[in-house]
mmCIF file of C-alpha atoms in Angstrom:
data_model
loop_
_atom_site.group_PDB
_atom_site.id
_atom_site.type_symbol
_atom_site.label_atom_id
_atom_site.label_comp_id
_atom_site.label_asym_id
_atom_site.label_seq_id
_atom_site.Cartn_x
_atom_site.Cartn_y
_atom_site.Cartn_z
ATOM 1 C CA MET A 1 42.895 -14.745 -91.545
ATOM 2 C CA ASN A 2 41.597 -15.173 -88.031
ATOM 3 C CA GLN A 3 38.424 -17.332 -87.815
ATOM 4 C CA ASN A 4 36.675 -14.719 -85.649
ATOM 5 C CA THR A 5 37.330 -12.091 -88.305
ATOM 6 C CA LYS A 6 35.924 -14.344 -91.028
ATOM 7 C CA GLU A 7 32.815 -15.038 -88.969
ATOM 8 C CA ALA A 8 32.293 -11.324 -88.325
ATOM 9 C CA LEU A 9 32.618 -10.585 -92.042
ATOM 10 C CA ILE A 10 30.177 -13.372 -92.886
ATOM 11 C CA LEU A 11 27.619 -12.020 -90.409
ATOM 12 C CA GLU A 12 27.978 -8.467 -91.716
ATOM 13 C CA LEU A 13 27.601 -9.613 -95.318
ATOM 14 C CA THR A 14 24.558 -11.670 -94.328
ATOM 15 C CA LYS A 15 22.963 -8.624 -92.694
ATOM 16 C CA ALA A 16 23.739 -6.514 -95.764
ATOM 17 C CA LYS A 17 22.118 -9.087 -98.057
ATOM 18 C CA ILE A 18 19.026 -9.247 -95.824
ATOM 19 C CA GLY A 19 18.875 -5.450 -95.711
ATOM 20 C CA LYS A 20 19.108 -5.213 -99.483
ATOM 21 C CA GLN A 21 16.250 -7.692 -99.816
ATOM 22 C CA HIS A 22 14.160 -5.501 -97.505
ATOM 23 C CA ILE A 23 14.961 -2.361 -99.477
ATOM 24 C CA ASP A 24 14.249 -4.061 -102.800
ATOM 25 C CA ASN A 25 10.980 -5.599 -101.566
ATOM 26 C CA PRO A 26 9.733 -4.452 -98.133
ATOM 27 C CA THR A 27 6.812 -6.893 -98.235
ATOM 28 C CA ASN A 28 9.053 -9.922 -98.808
ATOM 29 C CA THR A 29 7.781 -12.556 -96.382
ATOM 30 C CA ASN A 30 11.051 -14.515 -96.633
ATOM 31 C CA LEU A 31 12.700 -11.960 -94.356
ATOM 32 C CA THR A 32 11.100 -13.604 -91.331
ATOM 33 C CA LYS A 33 11.887 -17.189 -92.301
ATOM 34 C CA ALA A 34 14.873 -18.993 -90.792
ATOM 35 C CA GLU A 35 15.552 -20.887 -94.018
ATOM 36 C CA PHE A 36 16.063 -17.609 -95.902
ATOM 37 C CA TRP A 37 18.531 -16.350 -93.273
ATOM 38 C CA ILE A 38 20.455 -19.627 -93.352
ATOM 39 C CA GLU A 39 20.649 -19.529 -97.152
ATOM 40 C CA CYS A 40 21.946 -15.947 -97.001
ATOM 41 C CA TYR A 41 24.497 -16.911 -94.347
ATOM 42 C CA LEU A 42 25.781 -19.886 -96.349
ATOM 43 C CA GLU A 43 26.013 -17.766 -99.496
ATOM 44 C CA ALA A 44 27.903 -15.057 -97.590
ATOM 45 C CA GLU A 45 30.216 -17.677 -96.082
ATOM 46 C CA LYS A 46 31.070 -18.981 -99.550
ATOM 47 C CA GLU A 47 31.690 -15.459 -100.881
ATOM 48 C CA ILE A 48 33.957 -14.552 -97.954
ATOM 49 C CA GLU A 49 35.947 -17.801 -98.259
ATOM 50 C CA GLU A 50 36.449 -17.193 -101.995
ATOM 51 C CA ALA A 51 37.531 -13.597 -101.390
ATOM 52 C CA VAL A 52 39.994 -14.650 -98.689
ATOM 53 C CA LYS A 53 41.532 -17.243 -101.023
ATOM 54 C CA ARG A 54 41.931 -14.628 -103.771
ATOM 55 C CA LEU A 55 43.210 -11.821 -101.584
ATOM 56 C CA ILE A 56 45.269 -13.718 -99.012
ATOM 57 C CA PRO A 57 47.025 -16.597 -100.751
ATOM 58 C CA GLU A 58 48.432 -19.234 -98.444
ATOM 59 C CA ASN A 59 52.201 -19.516 -98.234
#
């Protein structure tokens, strides 16, 4: 899979995770902290990499 595609998927998943946190708890102060965003990004990156490995096995 193209690296740009992976990065786009990671960013979209990160935004979805942040959005879900806001819906679940609108007063969550973590939403404005860089550390929280980085943690979400790294978690999304791991999830995307695992999904790519499962769905697109290397030849």
